[in-house]
Short mmCIF file of C-alpha atoms in Angstrom, two decimals:
data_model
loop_
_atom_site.label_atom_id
_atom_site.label_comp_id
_atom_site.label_asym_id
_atom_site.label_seq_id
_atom_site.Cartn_x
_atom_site.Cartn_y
_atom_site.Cartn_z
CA UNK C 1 -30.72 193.92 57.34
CA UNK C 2 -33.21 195.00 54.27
CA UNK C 3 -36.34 196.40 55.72
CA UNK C 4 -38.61 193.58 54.06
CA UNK C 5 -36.97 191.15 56.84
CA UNK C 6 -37.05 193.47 59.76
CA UNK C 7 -41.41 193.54 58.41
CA UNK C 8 -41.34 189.55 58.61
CA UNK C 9 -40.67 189.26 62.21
CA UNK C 10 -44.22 190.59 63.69
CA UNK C 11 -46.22 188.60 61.09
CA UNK C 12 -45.77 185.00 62.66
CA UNK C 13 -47.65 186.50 66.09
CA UNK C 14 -50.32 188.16 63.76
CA UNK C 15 -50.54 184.59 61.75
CA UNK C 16 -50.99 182.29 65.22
CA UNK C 17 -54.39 185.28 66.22
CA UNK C 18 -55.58 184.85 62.48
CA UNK C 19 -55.25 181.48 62.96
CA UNK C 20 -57.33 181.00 66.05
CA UNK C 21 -60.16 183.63 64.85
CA UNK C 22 -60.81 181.56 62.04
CA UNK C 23 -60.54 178.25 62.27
CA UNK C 24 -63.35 176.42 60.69
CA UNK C 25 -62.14 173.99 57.95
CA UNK C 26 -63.67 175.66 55.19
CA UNK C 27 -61.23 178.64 56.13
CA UNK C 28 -57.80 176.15 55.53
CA UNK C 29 -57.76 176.94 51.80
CA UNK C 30 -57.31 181.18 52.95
CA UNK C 31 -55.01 179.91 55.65
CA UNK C 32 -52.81 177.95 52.87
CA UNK C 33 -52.94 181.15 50.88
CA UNK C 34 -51.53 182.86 53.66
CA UNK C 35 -48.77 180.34 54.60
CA UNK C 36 -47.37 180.21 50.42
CA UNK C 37 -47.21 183.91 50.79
CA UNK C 38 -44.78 183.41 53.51
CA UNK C 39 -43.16 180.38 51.94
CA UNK C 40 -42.80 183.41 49.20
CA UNK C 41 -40.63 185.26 52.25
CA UNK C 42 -38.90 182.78 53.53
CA UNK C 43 -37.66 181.92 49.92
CA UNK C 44 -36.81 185.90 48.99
CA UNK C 45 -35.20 186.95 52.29
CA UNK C 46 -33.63 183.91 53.88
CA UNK C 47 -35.29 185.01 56.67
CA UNK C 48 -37.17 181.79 58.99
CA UNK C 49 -40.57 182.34 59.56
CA UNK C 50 -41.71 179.33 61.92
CA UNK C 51 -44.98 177.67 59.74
CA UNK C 52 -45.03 174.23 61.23
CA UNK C 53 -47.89 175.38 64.54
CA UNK C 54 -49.89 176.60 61.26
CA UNK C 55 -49.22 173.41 59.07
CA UNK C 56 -49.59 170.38 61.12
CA UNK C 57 -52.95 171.69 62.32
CA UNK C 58 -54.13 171.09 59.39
CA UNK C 59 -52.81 167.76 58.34
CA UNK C 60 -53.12 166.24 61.70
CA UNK C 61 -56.81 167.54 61.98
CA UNK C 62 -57.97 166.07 58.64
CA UNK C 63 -56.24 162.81 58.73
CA UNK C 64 -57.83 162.05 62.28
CA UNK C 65 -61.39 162.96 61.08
CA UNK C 66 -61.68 158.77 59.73
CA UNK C 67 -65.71 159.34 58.33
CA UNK C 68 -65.18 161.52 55.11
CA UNK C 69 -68.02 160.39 53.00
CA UNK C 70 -67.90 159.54 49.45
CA UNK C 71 -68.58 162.29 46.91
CA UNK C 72 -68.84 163.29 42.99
CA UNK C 73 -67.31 166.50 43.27
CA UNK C 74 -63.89 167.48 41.40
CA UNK C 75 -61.15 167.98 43.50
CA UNK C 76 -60.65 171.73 44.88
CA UNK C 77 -57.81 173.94 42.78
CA UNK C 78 -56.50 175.55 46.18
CA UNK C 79 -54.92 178.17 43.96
CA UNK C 80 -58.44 180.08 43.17
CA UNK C 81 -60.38 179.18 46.46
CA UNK C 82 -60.29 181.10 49.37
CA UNK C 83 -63.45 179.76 51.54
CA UNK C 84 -64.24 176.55 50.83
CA UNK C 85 -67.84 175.59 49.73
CA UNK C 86 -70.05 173.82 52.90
CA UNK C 87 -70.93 170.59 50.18
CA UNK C 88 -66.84 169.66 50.10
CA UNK C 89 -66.48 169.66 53.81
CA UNK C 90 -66.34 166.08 55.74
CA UNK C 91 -65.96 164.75 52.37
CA UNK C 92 -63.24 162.25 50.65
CA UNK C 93 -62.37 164.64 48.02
CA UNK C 94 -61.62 167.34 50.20
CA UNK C 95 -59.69 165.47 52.52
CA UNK C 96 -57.70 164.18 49.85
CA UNK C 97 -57.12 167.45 48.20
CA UNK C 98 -56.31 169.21 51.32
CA UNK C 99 -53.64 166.75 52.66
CA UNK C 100 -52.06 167.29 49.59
CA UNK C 101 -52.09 170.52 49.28
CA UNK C 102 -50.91 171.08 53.04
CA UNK C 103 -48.26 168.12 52.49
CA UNK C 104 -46.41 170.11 49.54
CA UNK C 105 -46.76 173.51 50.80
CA UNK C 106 -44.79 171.53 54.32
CA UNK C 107 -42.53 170.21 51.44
CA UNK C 108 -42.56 173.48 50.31
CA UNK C 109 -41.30 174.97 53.40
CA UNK C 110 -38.50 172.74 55.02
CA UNK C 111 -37.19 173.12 51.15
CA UNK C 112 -35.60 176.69 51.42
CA UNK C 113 -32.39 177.71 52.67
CA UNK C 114 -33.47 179.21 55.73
CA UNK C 115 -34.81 176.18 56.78
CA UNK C 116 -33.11 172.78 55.51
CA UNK C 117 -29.68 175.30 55.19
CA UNK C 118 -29.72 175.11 58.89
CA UNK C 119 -26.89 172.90 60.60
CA UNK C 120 -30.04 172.64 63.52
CA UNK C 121 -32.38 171.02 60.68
CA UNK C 122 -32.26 167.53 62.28
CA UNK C 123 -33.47 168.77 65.57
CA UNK C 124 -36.03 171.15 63.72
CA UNK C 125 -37.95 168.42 62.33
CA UNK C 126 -37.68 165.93 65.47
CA UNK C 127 -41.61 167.49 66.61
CA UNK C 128 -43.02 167.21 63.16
CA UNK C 129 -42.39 163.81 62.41
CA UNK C 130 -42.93 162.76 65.53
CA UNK C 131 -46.90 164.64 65.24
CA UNK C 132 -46.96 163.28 61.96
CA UNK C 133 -46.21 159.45 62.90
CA UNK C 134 -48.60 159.82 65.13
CA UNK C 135 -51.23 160.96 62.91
CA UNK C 136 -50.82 158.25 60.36
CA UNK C 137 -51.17 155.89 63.23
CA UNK C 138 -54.95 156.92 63.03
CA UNK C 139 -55.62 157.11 59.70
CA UNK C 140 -53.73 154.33 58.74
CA UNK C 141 -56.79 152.68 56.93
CA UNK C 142 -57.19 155.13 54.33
CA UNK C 143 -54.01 155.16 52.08
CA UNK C 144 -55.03 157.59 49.72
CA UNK C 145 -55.62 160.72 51.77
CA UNK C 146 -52.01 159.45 53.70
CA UNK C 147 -49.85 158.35 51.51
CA UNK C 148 -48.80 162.04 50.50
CA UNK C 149 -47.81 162.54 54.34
CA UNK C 150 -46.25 158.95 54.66
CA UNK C 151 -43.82 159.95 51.87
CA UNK C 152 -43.47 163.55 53.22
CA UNK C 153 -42.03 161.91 56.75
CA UNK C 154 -40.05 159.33 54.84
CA UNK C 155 -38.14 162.61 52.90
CA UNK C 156 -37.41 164.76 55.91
CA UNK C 157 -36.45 161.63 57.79
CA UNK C 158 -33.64 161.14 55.29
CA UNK C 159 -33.06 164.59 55.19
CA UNK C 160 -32.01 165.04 58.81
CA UNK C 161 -29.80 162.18 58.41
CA UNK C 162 -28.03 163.35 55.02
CA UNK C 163 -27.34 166.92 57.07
CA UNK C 164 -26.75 164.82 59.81
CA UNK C 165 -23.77 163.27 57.78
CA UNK C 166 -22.79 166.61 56.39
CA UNK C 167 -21.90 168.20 59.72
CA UNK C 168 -20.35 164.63 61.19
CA UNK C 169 -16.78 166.54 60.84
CA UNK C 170 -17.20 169.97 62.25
CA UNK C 171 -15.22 170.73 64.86
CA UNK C 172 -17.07 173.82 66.34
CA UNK C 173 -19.32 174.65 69.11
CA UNK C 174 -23.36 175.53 68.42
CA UNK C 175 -22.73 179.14 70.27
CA UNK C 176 -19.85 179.87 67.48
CA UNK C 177 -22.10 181.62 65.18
CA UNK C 178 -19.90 182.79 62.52
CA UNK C 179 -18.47 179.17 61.82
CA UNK C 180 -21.94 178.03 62.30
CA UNK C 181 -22.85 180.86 59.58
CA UNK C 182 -20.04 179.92 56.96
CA UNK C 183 -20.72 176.06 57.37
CA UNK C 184 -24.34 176.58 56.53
CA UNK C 185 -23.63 179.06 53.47
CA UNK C 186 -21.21 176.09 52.56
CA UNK C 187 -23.51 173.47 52.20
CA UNK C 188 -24.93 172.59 48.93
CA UNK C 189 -28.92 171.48 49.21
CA UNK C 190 -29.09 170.33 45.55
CA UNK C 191 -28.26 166.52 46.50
CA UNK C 192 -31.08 166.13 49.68
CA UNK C 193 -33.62 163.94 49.47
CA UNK C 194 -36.67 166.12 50.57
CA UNK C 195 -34.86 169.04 47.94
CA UNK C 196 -35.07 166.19 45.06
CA UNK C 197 -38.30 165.12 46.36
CA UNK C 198 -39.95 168.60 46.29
CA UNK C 199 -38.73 169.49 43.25
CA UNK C 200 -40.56 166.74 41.50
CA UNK C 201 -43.38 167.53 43.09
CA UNK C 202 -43.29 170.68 41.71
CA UNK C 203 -43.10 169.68 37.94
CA UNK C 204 -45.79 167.35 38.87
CA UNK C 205 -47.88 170.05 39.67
CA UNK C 206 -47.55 172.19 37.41
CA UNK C 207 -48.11 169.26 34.47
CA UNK C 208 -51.12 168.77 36.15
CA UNK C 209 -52.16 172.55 36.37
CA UNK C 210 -51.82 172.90 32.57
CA UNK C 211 -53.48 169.47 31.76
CA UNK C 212 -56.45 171.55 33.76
CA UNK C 213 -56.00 174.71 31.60
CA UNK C 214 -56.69 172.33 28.72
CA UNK C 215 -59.81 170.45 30.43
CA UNK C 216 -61.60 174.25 30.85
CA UNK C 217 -60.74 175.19 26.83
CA UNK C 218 -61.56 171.49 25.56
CA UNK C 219 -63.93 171.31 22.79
CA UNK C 220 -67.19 169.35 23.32
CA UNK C 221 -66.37 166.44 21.10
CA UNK C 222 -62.96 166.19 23.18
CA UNK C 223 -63.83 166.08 26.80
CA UNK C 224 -64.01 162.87 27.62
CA UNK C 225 -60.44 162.53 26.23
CA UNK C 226 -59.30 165.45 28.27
CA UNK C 227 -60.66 164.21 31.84
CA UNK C 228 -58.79 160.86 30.96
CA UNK C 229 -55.65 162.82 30.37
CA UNK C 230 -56.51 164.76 33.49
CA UNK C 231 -57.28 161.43 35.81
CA UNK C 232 -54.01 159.69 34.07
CA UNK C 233 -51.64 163.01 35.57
CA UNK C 234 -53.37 162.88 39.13
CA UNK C 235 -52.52 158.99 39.18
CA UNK C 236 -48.90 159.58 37.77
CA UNK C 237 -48.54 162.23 41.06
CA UNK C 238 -49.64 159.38 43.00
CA UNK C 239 -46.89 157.13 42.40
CA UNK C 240 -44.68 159.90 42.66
CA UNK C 241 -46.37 160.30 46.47
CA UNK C 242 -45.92 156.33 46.57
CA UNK C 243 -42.31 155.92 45.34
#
């Protein structure tokens, strides 16, 4: 085993006392920092690194807060801020920027090998959709700052049941871990649904990131025609989230 996995292991414990020193809501933006860095990890060493205590949290704790107040501020770019400014917090914007943001980077997660390769993935996700479900329940009156989560459960649901499927034949016990090894290198991920699904996130995002980069290095007489282009790519991720 390379030494960058044997260093992953002690950095969940670390994570869960980070975590609980800083916990104020304007800290989730660092805290998402943190967690794509280990996404990062995950990806580059096949190695699991358990990130759903430090995601939910954050999803379930903003979609039950139900009196975010309306606002004129842009939406947060989660990419630059690390501490997010006092006049964002309890409002609409931020709520709606941050379920995002902590939707895709959960999208982000169950995504890699280490994770949705595993023949156990079906049982993995069985305590975050059930915390999920039970946070839309709550915040089922305001579709916009859900709908990103609705679609996220509706992907890993049919996830669990196309590996599910996959594994219908095999003909070995869970405590035969070299079968269980070669089955999981075996399977091909390309065809999931929450794989598909995250992978057009990610081209959503990043059309969006460089309709942005245009917005900051728009002329004067061209703005207005920039944030249109801008508002038209947020509502085109939308019905992605809707879809």
């Amino acid at each position: 085993m390379s030494p960058i996995c044997l260093n992953s292991f002690p950095i969940s414990p670390r994570l869960d006392i980070f975590h609980s020193l800083i916990s104020h809501p304007r800290s989730y933006a660092f805290h998402l920092h943190i967690i794509r860095s280990l996404i990062h990890l995950t990806k580059h060493t096949n190695t699991y690194i358990p990130l759903a205590p430090h995601l939910l949290p954050i999803l379930t704790a903003t979609l039950a807060h139900t009196k975010s107040k309306a606002s004129t501020l842009r939406p947060l770019d989660f990419e630059t801020t690390l501490r997010v400014p006092q006049q964002y917090i309890h409002t609409h914007v931020y709520a709606e920027s941050l379920v995002h943001e902590a939707a895709f980077s959960t999208a982000e997660w169950l995504s890699v090998r280490a994770v949705h390769g595993s023949i156990a993935f079906p049982e993995l996700v069985v305590p975050i959709v059930a915390s999920l479900r039970r946070s839309l329940k709550v915040a089922h009156n305001r579709p916009k700052v859900s709908a990103s989560v609705k679609a996220l459960v509706e992907r890993i649901e049919e996830s669990a049941r196309w590996t599910s499927q996959h594994r219908t034949g095999v003909s070995f016990a869970p405590g035969k871990t070299a079968a269980v090894g070669l089955w999981e290198a075996d399977l091909g991920l390309d065809d999931a649904p929450l794989i598909k699904y995250t992978r057009v996130l990610r081209k959503s995002r990043e059309k969006q990131r460089k309709l942005i980069e245009k917005v900051r290095i728009c002329p004067p007489s061209m703005v207005m025609y920039c944030l249109a282009a801008l508002d038209q790519a947020r509502k085109g991720e939308d019905e992605v989230l809707d879809e």
